Amino acid sequence: GESVGLHLPTLSVQEGDNSIINCAYSNSASDYFIWYKQESGKGPQFIIDIRSNMDKRQGQRVTVLLNKTVKHLSLQIAATQPGDSAVYFCATGPLPGLTFGSGTQLTVLP
Amino acid sequence: DAGITQSPRHKVTETGTPVTLRCHQTENHRYMYWYRQDPGHGLRLIHYSYGVKDTDKGEVSDGYSVSRSKTEDFLLTLESATSSQTSVYFCAISETGGNSPLHFGNGTRLTVT
């Protein structure tokens, strides 16, 4: 079956540095990609999404890059802040029902 | 937050008892989903609904049933709870069901003893 995996289960970065979280997927038919942030005790919160006809999309302090050739997705967070500490999930469509990766715990060091 | 309320937030129940979890939305979105989240497995889809009385199975539907009698409410029922159903359950909604974000509630932590 299809799978979505994150490259590192944990990532520590210094406050103010840029963070890069990576994700690989296996399904060539995936045409929708999305990143979520999850804080302890809360549900996943939508960060940014990208469709398969794009290879880059930018939001506020975040950029998602999509490389369909190697089935790789990354989330870049600029000037990482303490409030960015959380678990980050990538997920793929098509819907109904996204397929989620297992998550990367991002820790921001002072 | 996207106007999604899950109840209860926490529940402890015994093996073999029925359990119903409720998801209520105020966004009038057509699509609703139930996921479970377990360590090492990420989020997995249990059931989803694409309209009132229209539901379908997800990846891990065995042992679960759902009902949607109103747009705003989506119920998840464990007919006879087992310890393997101990998990955190999340409800999600989406407006179109196509390539659009799912918005999640804050979850129900269920423990089956």
PDB file of C-alpha atoms in Angstrom:
ATOM      1  CA  GLY A   1       0.000   0.000   0.000  1.00  0.00           C
ATOM      2  CA  GLU A   2       0.929   3.618  -0.094  1.00  0.00           C
ATOM      3  CA  SER A   3       3.073   5.113   2.595  1.00  0.00           C
ATOM      4  CA  VAL A   4       4.221   8.498   3.736  1.00  0.00           C
ATOM      5  CA  GLY A   5       7.363   8.740   5.818  1.00  0.00           C
ATOM      6  CA  LEU A   6       9.339  11.469   7.474  1.00  0.00           C
ATOM      7  CA  HIS A   7      13.094  11.321   7.371  1.00  0.00           C
ATOM      8  CA  LEU A   8      13.825  12.197  10.971  1.00  0.00           C
ATOM      9  CA  PRO A   9      11.609  11.577  13.994  1.00  0.00           C
ATOM     10  CA  THR A  10      13.243  14.449  15.890  1.00  0.00           C
ATOM     11  CA  LEU A  11      14.907  17.711  14.912  1.00  0.00           C
ATOM     12  CA  SER A  12      16.503  20.327  17.156  1.00  0.00           C
ATOM     13  CA  VAL A  13      17.329  23.821  15.910  1.00  0.00           C
ATOM     14  CA  GLN A  14      18.556  27.020  17.479  1.00  0.00           C
ATOM     15  CA  GLU A  15      16.092  29.843  17.836  1.00  0.00           C
ATOM     16  CA  GLY A  16      16.419  32.134  14.849  1.00  0.00           C
ATOM     17  CA  ASP A  17      17.823  29.479  12.530  1.00  0.00           C
ATOM     18  CA  ASN A  18      15.915  28.003   9.608  1.00  0.00           C
ATOM     19  CA  SER A  19      14.342  24.551   9.968  1.00  0.00           C
ATOM     20  CA  ILE A  20      13.882  21.990   7.224  1.00  0.00           C
ATOM     21  CA  ILE A  21      11.590  19.003   7.737  1.00  0.00           C
ATOM     22  CA  ASN A  22      11.541  16.335   5.048  1.00  0.00           C
ATOM     23  CA  CYS A  23       8.956  13.836   3.916  1.00  0.00           C
ATOM     24  CA  ALA A  24       8.931  11.051   1.328  1.00  0.00           C
ATOM     25  CA  TYR A  25       5.860   9.470  -0.208  1.00  0.00           C
ATOM     26  CA  SER A  26       5.402   6.331  -2.280  1.00  0.00           C
ATOM     27  CA  ASN A  27       2.200   6.816  -4.253  1.00  0.00           C
ATOM     28  CA  SER A  28       2.840   8.253  -7.720  1.00  0.00           C
ATOM     29  CA  ALA A  29      -0.854   9.122  -7.965  1.00  0.00           C
ATOM     30  CA  SER A  30      -0.612  11.565  -5.037  1.00  0.00           C
ATOM     31  CA  ASP A  31      -1.661  14.971  -6.290  1.00  0.00           C
ATOM     32  CA  TYR A  32      -2.182  16.945  -3.103  1.00  0.00           C
ATOM     33  CA  PHE A  33       0.301  17.543  -0.307  1.00  0.00           C
ATOM     34  CA  ILE A  34      -0.187  19.222   3.023  1.00  0.00           C
ATOM     35  CA  TRP A  35       1.710  20.024   6.202  1.00  0.00           C
ATOM     36  CA  TYR A  36       0.254  20.084   9.694  1.00  0.00           C
ATOM     37  CA  LYS A  37       1.578  21.210  13.059  1.00  0.00           C
ATOM     38  CA  GLN A  38       0.431  19.480  16.224  1.00  0.00           C
ATOM     39  CA  GLU A  39       0.989  20.804  19.717  1.00  0.00           C
ATOM     40  CA  SER A  40       0.587  18.643  22.781  1.00  0.00           C
ATOM     41  CA  GLY A  41      -3.045  17.958  23.638  1.00  0.00           C
ATOM     42  CA  LYS A  42      -4.382  19.563  20.461  1.00  0.00           C
ATOM     43  CA  GLY A  43      -5.475  18.472  17.042  1.00  0.00           C
ATOM     44  CA  PRO A  44      -3.337  18.927  13.920  1.00  0.00           C
ATOM     45  CA  GLN A  45      -3.330  22.486  12.654  1.00  0.00           C
ATOM     46  CA  PHE A  46      -3.112  23.227   8.925  1.00  0.00           C
ATOM     47  CA  ILE A  47       0.076  25.048   7.904  1.00  0.00           C
ATOM     48  CA  ILE A  48       0.360  25.003   4.125  1.00  0.00           C
ATOM     49  CA  ASP A  49      -0.590  22.872   1.152  1.00  0.00           C
ATOM     50  CA  ILE A  50       0.572  22.411  -2.424  1.00  0.00           C
ATOM     51  CA  ARG A  51      -0.868  20.741  -5.483  1.00  0.00           C
ATOM     52  CA  SER A  52       1.016  18.538  -7.882  1.00  0.00           C
ATOM     53  CA  ASN A  53       1.096  21.186 -10.607  1.00  0.00           C
ATOM     54  CA  MET A  54       3.372  23.325  -8.438  1.00  0.00           C
ATOM     55  CA  ASP A  55       6.864  22.753  -7.043  1.00  0.00           C
ATOM     56  CA  LYS A  56       7.033  25.561  -4.498  1.00  0.00           C
ATOM     57  CA  ARG A  57       4.620  27.521  -2.404  1.00  0.00           C
ATOM     58  CA  GLN A  58       5.282  30.140   0.236  1.00  0.00           C
ATOM     59  CA  GLY A  59       3.319  31.229   3.251  1.00  0.00           C
ATOM     60  CA  GLN A  60       4.113  33.335   6.252  1.00  0.00           C
ATOM     61  CA  ARG A  61       7.628  32.176   7.317  1.00  0.00           C
ATOM     62  CA  VAL A  62       7.009  28.765   5.714  1.00  0.00           C
ATOM     63  CA  THR A  63       7.839  27.325   2.311  1.00  0.00           C
ATOM     64  CA  VAL A  64       6.856  23.949   0.952  1.00  0.00           C
ATOM     65  CA  LEU A  65       8.923  22.346  -1.811  1.00  0.00           C
ATOM     66  CA  LEU A  66       7.683  19.432  -3.876  1.00  0.00           C
ATOM     67  CA  ASN A  67       9.891  17.182  -5.977  1.00  0.00           C
ATOM     68  CA  LYS A  68       7.631  14.739  -7.773  1.00  0.00           C
ATOM     69  CA  THR A  69      10.527  13.059  -9.555  1.00  0.00           C
ATOM     70  CA  VAL A  70      11.887  11.626  -6.314  1.00  0.00           C
ATOM     71  CA  LYS A  71       8.576  11.798  -4.425  1.00  0.00           C
ATOM     72  CA  HIS A  72       9.908  14.189  -1.813  1.00  0.00           C
ATOM     73  CA  LEU A  73       8.291  17.008   0.092  1.00  0.00           C
ATOM     74  CA  SER A  74       9.904  19.468   2.468  1.00  0.00           C
ATOM     75  CA  LEU A  75       8.765  22.169   4.846  1.00  0.00           C
ATOM     76  CA  GLN A  76      11.074  25.090   5.510  1.00  0.00           C
ATOM     77  CA  ILE A  77      10.456  27.348   8.484  1.00  0.00           C
ATOM     78  CA  ALA A  78      12.344  30.637   8.466  1.00  0.00           C
ATOM     79  CA  ALA A  79      13.688  32.204  11.656  1.00  0.00           C
ATOM     80  CA  THR A  80      12.412  29.414  13.875  1.00  0.00           C
ATOM     81  CA  GLN A  81      10.769  30.598  17.076  1.00  0.00           C
ATOM     82  CA  PRO A  82      10.012  28.835  20.389  1.00  0.00           C
ATOM     83  CA  GLY A  83       6.347  28.700  19.413  1.00  0.00           C
ATOM     84  CA  ASP A  84       7.305  26.513  16.462  1.00  0.00           C
ATOM     85  CA  SER A  85       8.162  23.630  18.796  1.00  0.00           C
ATOM     86  CA  ALA A  86       5.661  20.900  17.923  1.00  0.00           C
ATOM     87  CA  VAL A  87       5.221  17.718  15.916  1.00  0.00           C
ATOM     88  CA  TYR A  88       4.992  18.285  12.170  1.00  0.00           C
ATOM     89  CA  PHE A  89       3.157  15.909   9.845  1.00  0.00           C
ATOM     90  CA  CYS A  90       3.081  15.705   6.097  1.00  0.00           C
ATOM     91  CA  ALA A  91       0.075  14.142   4.415  1.00  0.00           C
ATOM     92  CA  THR A  92      -0.880  13.298   0.853  1.00  0.00           C
ATOM     93  CA  GLY A  93      -4.075  13.068  -1.170  1.00  0.00           C
ATOM     94  CA  PRO A  94      -6.126  12.491  -3.222  1.00  0.00           C
ATOM     95  CA  LEU A  95      -8.960  12.705  -0.791  1.00  0.00           C
ATOM     96  CA  PRO A  96     -11.141  11.302   0.667  1.00  0.00           C
ATOM     97  CA  GLY A  97      -8.931  10.837   3.635  1.00  0.00           C
ATOM     98  CA  LEU A  98      -5.365  12.051   3.647  1.00  0.00           C
ATOM     99  CA  THR A  99      -2.513   9.596   4.248  1.00  0.00           C
ATOM    100  CA  PHE A 100      -0.314  10.864   7.068  1.00  0.00           C
ATOM    101  CA  GLY A 101       3.332  10.387   7.864  1.00  0.00           C
ATOM    102  CA  SER A 102       4.466   9.546  11.382  1.00  0.00           C
ATOM    103  CA  GLY A 103       5.642  13.021  12.337  1.00  0.00           C
ATOM    104  CA  THR A 104       8.818  14.913  13.211  1.00  0.00           C
ATOM    105  CA  GLN A 105       9.199  16.452  16.664  1.00  0.00           C
ATOM    106  CA  LEU A 106      10.762  19.901  16.233  1.00  0.00           C
ATOM    107  CA  THR A 107      12.465  21.329  19.311  1.00  0.00           C
ATOM    108  CA  VAL A 108      13.629  24.937  19.296  1.00  0.00           C
ATOM    109  CA  LEU A 109      16.667  25.541  21.511  1.00  0.00           C
ATOM    110  CA  PRO A 110      17.210  28.926  23.185  1.00  0.00           C
TER     111      PRO A 110
ATOM    112  CA  ASP B   1     -10.117  26.942  15.602  1.00  0.00           C
ATOM    113  CA  ALA B   2     -12.410  25.707  12.850  1.00  0.00           C
ATOM    114  CA  GLY B   3     -15.604  25.401  14.897  1.00  0.00           C
ATOM    115  CA  ILE B   4     -15.282  21.719  15.703  1.00  0.00           C
ATOM    116  CA  THR B   5     -16.238  20.336  19.093  1.00  0.00           C
ATOM    117  CA  GLN B   6     -15.506  16.793  20.124  1.00  0.00           C
ATOM    118  CA  SER B   7     -17.126  15.198  23.155  1.00  0.00           C
ATOM    119  CA  PRO B   8     -16.202  13.825  25.520  1.00  0.00           C
ATOM    120  CA  ARG B   9     -12.571  14.984  25.648  1.00  0.00           C
ATOM    121  CA  HIS B  10     -11.572  12.057  27.823  1.00  0.00           C
ATOM    122  CA  LYS B  11     -13.233   8.719  28.486  1.00  0.00           C
ATOM    123  CA  VAL B  12     -12.297   5.550  30.304  1.00  0.00           C
ATOM    124  CA  THR B  13     -14.418   2.499  29.609  1.00  0.00           C
ATOM    125  CA  GLU B  14     -14.293  -1.234  30.123  1.00  0.00           C
ATOM    126  CA  THR B  15     -13.744  -3.896  27.505  1.00  0.00           C
ATOM    127  CA  GLY B  16     -16.998  -5.008  25.907  1.00  0.00           C
ATOM    128  CA  THR B  17     -18.973  -1.829  26.549  1.00  0.00           C
ATOM    129  CA  PRO B  18     -20.371   0.342  23.757  1.00  0.00           C
ATOM    130  CA  VAL B  19     -18.936   3.827  23.349  1.00  0.00           C
ATOM    131  CA  THR B  20     -20.093   6.749  21.219  1.00  0.00           C
ATOM    132  CA  LEU B  21     -17.946   9.751  20.416  1.00  0.00           C
ATOM    133  CA  ARG B  22     -19.497  12.897  19.050  1.00  0.00           C
ATOM    134  CA  CYS B  23     -18.210  15.490  16.624  1.00  0.00           C
ATOM    135  CA  HIS B  24     -20.117  18.728  16.166  1.00  0.00           C
ATOM    136  CA  GLN B  25     -19.242  21.394  13.589  1.00  0.00           C
ATOM    137  CA  THR B  26     -20.541  24.906  13.091  1.00  0.00           C
ATOM    138  CA  GLU B  27     -18.973  25.443   9.644  1.00  0.00           C
ATOM    139  CA  ASN B  28     -21.686  23.718   7.591  1.00  0.00           C
ATOM    140  CA  HIS B  29     -19.005  21.677   5.794  1.00  0.00           C
ATOM    141  CA  ARG B  30     -20.185  18.719   3.784  1.00  0.00           C
ATOM    142  CA  TYR B  31     -17.296  16.347   4.547  1.00  0.00           C
ATOM    143  CA  MET B  32     -16.488  14.925   7.966  1.00  0.00           C
ATOM    144  CA  TYR B  33     -13.878  12.375   8.993  1.00  0.00           C
ATOM    145  CA  TRP B  34     -12.872  10.256  11.958  1.00  0.00           C
ATOM    146  CA  TYR B  35      -9.194   9.467  12.495  1.00  0.00           C
ATOM    147  CA  ARG B  36      -7.327   7.678  15.231  1.00  0.00           C
ATOM    148  CA  GLN B  37      -3.822   8.564  16.319  1.00  0.00           C
ATOM    149  CA  ASP B  38      -1.459   6.024  17.834  1.00  0.00           C
ATOM    150  CA  PRO B  39       2.290   6.173  18.523  1.00  0.00           C
ATOM    151  CA  GLY B  40       4.217   4.833  15.565  1.00  0.00           C
ATOM    152  CA  HIS B  41       1.189   4.876  13.243  1.00  0.00           C
ATOM    153  CA  GLY B  42       0.423   8.523  12.777  1.00  0.00           C
ATOM    154  CA  LEU B  43      -3.158   9.404  11.913  1.00  0.00           C
ATOM    155  CA  ARG B  44      -5.287   6.741  10.257  1.00  0.00           C
ATOM    156  CA  LEU B  45      -8.705   7.196   8.705  1.00  0.00           C
ATOM    157  CA  ILE B  46     -11.545   5.205  10.286  1.00  0.00           C
ATOM    158  CA  HIS B  47     -14.662   6.423   8.450  1.00  0.00           C
ATOM    159  CA  TYR B  48     -15.751   9.499   6.594  1.00  0.00           C
ATOM    160  CA  SER B  49     -18.962  11.135   5.497  1.00  0.00           C
ATOM    161  CA  TYR B  50     -19.691  13.061   2.308  1.00  0.00           C
ATOM    162  CA  GLY B  51     -23.166  14.176   3.277  1.00  0.00           C
ATOM    163  CA  VAL B  52     -26.108  13.461   5.547  1.00  0.00           C
ATOM    164  CA  LYS B  53     -26.574   9.692   5.726  1.00  0.00           C
ATOM    165  CA  ASP B  54     -23.676   9.194   3.272  1.00  0.00           C
ATOM    166  CA  THR B  55     -20.685   7.453   4.837  1.00  0.00           C
ATOM    167  CA  ASP B  56     -17.856   5.186   3.781  1.00  0.00           C
ATOM    168  CA  LYS B  57     -15.069   3.142   5.322  1.00  0.00           C
ATOM    169  CA  GLY B  58     -11.493   4.206   5.758  1.00  0.00           C
ATOM    170  CA  GLU B  59      -8.282   2.319   6.345  1.00  0.00           C
ATOM    171  CA  VAL B  60      -9.065   0.999   9.867  1.00  0.00           C
ATOM    172  CA  SER B  61     -12.848   0.681  10.021  1.00  0.00           C
ATOM    173  CA  ASP B  62     -13.189  -2.758  11.649  1.00  0.00           C
ATOM    174  CA  GLY B  63     -14.959  -2.508  15.014  1.00  0.00           C
ATOM    175  CA  TYR B  64     -16.326   0.978  14.313  1.00  0.00           C
ATOM    176  CA  SER B  65     -19.556   2.343  12.911  1.00  0.00           C
ATOM    177  CA  VAL B  66     -20.638   5.905  12.164  1.00  0.00           C
ATOM    178  CA  SER B  67     -23.793   7.858  11.658  1.00  0.00           C
ATOM    179  CA  ARG B  68     -24.608  11.277  10.293  1.00  0.00           C
ATOM    180  CA  SER B  69     -28.215  12.344  10.631  1.00  0.00           C
ATOM    181  CA  LYS B  70     -27.496  16.094  10.472  1.00  0.00           C
ATOM    182  CA  THR B  71     -24.881  18.111   8.641  1.00  0.00           C
ATOM    183  CA  GLU B  72     -23.349  19.317  11.875  1.00  0.00           C
ATOM    184  CA  ASP B  73     -23.016  16.007  13.743  1.00  0.00           C
ATOM    185  CA  PHE B  74     -20.924  12.925  13.021  1.00  0.00           C
ATOM    186  CA  LEU B  75     -20.973  10.097  15.546  1.00  0.00           C
ATOM    187  CA  LEU B  76     -18.410   7.332  15.946  1.00  0.00           C
ATOM    188  CA  THR B  77     -19.535   4.191  17.765  1.00  0.00           C
ATOM    189  CA  LEU B  78     -17.468   1.363  19.133  1.00  0.00           C
ATOM    190  CA  GLU B  79     -20.057  -1.390  19.464  1.00  0.00           C
ATOM    191  CA  SER B  80     -17.974  -3.443  21.905  1.00  0.00           C
ATOM    192  CA  ALA B  81     -14.790  -1.678  22.943  1.00  0.00           C
ATOM    193  CA  THR B  82     -11.493  -3.564  22.976  1.00  0.00           C
ATOM    194  CA  SER B  83      -8.122  -2.612  24.444  1.00  0.00           C
ATOM    195  CA  SER B  84      -6.734  -2.190  20.917  1.00  0.00           C
ATOM    196  CA  GLN B  85      -9.143   0.708  20.484  1.00  0.00           C
ATOM    197  CA  THR B  86      -7.397   2.697  23.182  1.00  0.00           C
ATOM    198  CA  SER B  87      -6.315   5.738  21.221  1.00  0.00           C
ATOM    199  CA  VAL B  88      -6.815   9.423  20.589  1.00  0.00           C
ATOM    200  CA  TYR B  89      -9.676  10.029  18.181  1.00  0.00           C
ATOM    201  CA  PHE B  90      -9.813  13.105  15.975  1.00  0.00           C
ATOM    202  CA  CYS B  91     -12.675  14.454  13.975  1.00  0.00           C
ATOM    203  CA  ALA B  92     -11.949  16.547  10.895  1.00  0.00           C
ATOM    204  CA  ILE B  93     -14.012  18.528   8.427  1.00  0.00           C
ATOM    205  CA  SER B  94     -13.457  19.828   4.922  1.00  0.00           C
ATOM    206  CA  GLU B  95     -15.494  22.066   2.712  1.00  0.00           C
ATOM    207  CA  THR B  96     -15.130  20.385  -0.642  1.00  0.00           C
ATOM    208  CA  GLY B  97     -13.645  16.936  -0.156  1.00  0.00           C
ATOM    209  CA  GLY B  98     -11.385  17.555  -3.085  1.00  0.00           C
ATOM    210  CA  ASN B  99      -7.903  18.908  -2.692  1.00  0.00           C
ATOM    211  CA  SER B 100      -8.618  21.142   0.254  1.00  0.00           C
ATOM    212  CA  PRO B 101      -7.329  21.111   3.821  1.00  0.00           C
ATOM    213  CA  LEU B 102      -8.911  19.068   6.562  1.00  0.00           C
ATOM    214  CA  HIS B 103      -9.475  20.973   9.787  1.00  0.00           C
ATOM    215  CA  PHE B 104      -9.266  18.995  12.994  1.00  0.00           C
ATOM    216  CA  GLY B 105     -10.901  19.078  16.386  1.00  0.00           C
ATOM    217  CA  ASN B 106      -8.885  18.724  19.576  1.00  0.00           C
ATOM    218  CA  GLY B 107      -9.519  15.028  19.987  1.00  0.00           C
ATOM    219  CA  THR B 108     -11.006  12.530  22.407  1.00  0.00           C
ATOM    220  CA  ARG B 109      -8.642  10.415  24.466  1.00  0.00           C
ATOM    221  CA  LEU B 110     -10.250   6.989  24.924  1.00  0.00           C
ATOM    222  CA  THR B 111      -8.876   4.374  27.281  1.00  0.00           C
ATOM    223  CA  VAL B 112     -10.332   0.865  27.235  1.00  0.00           C
ATOM    224  CA  THR B 113      -9.420  -1.130  30.357  1.00  0.00           C
TER     225      THR B 113
END
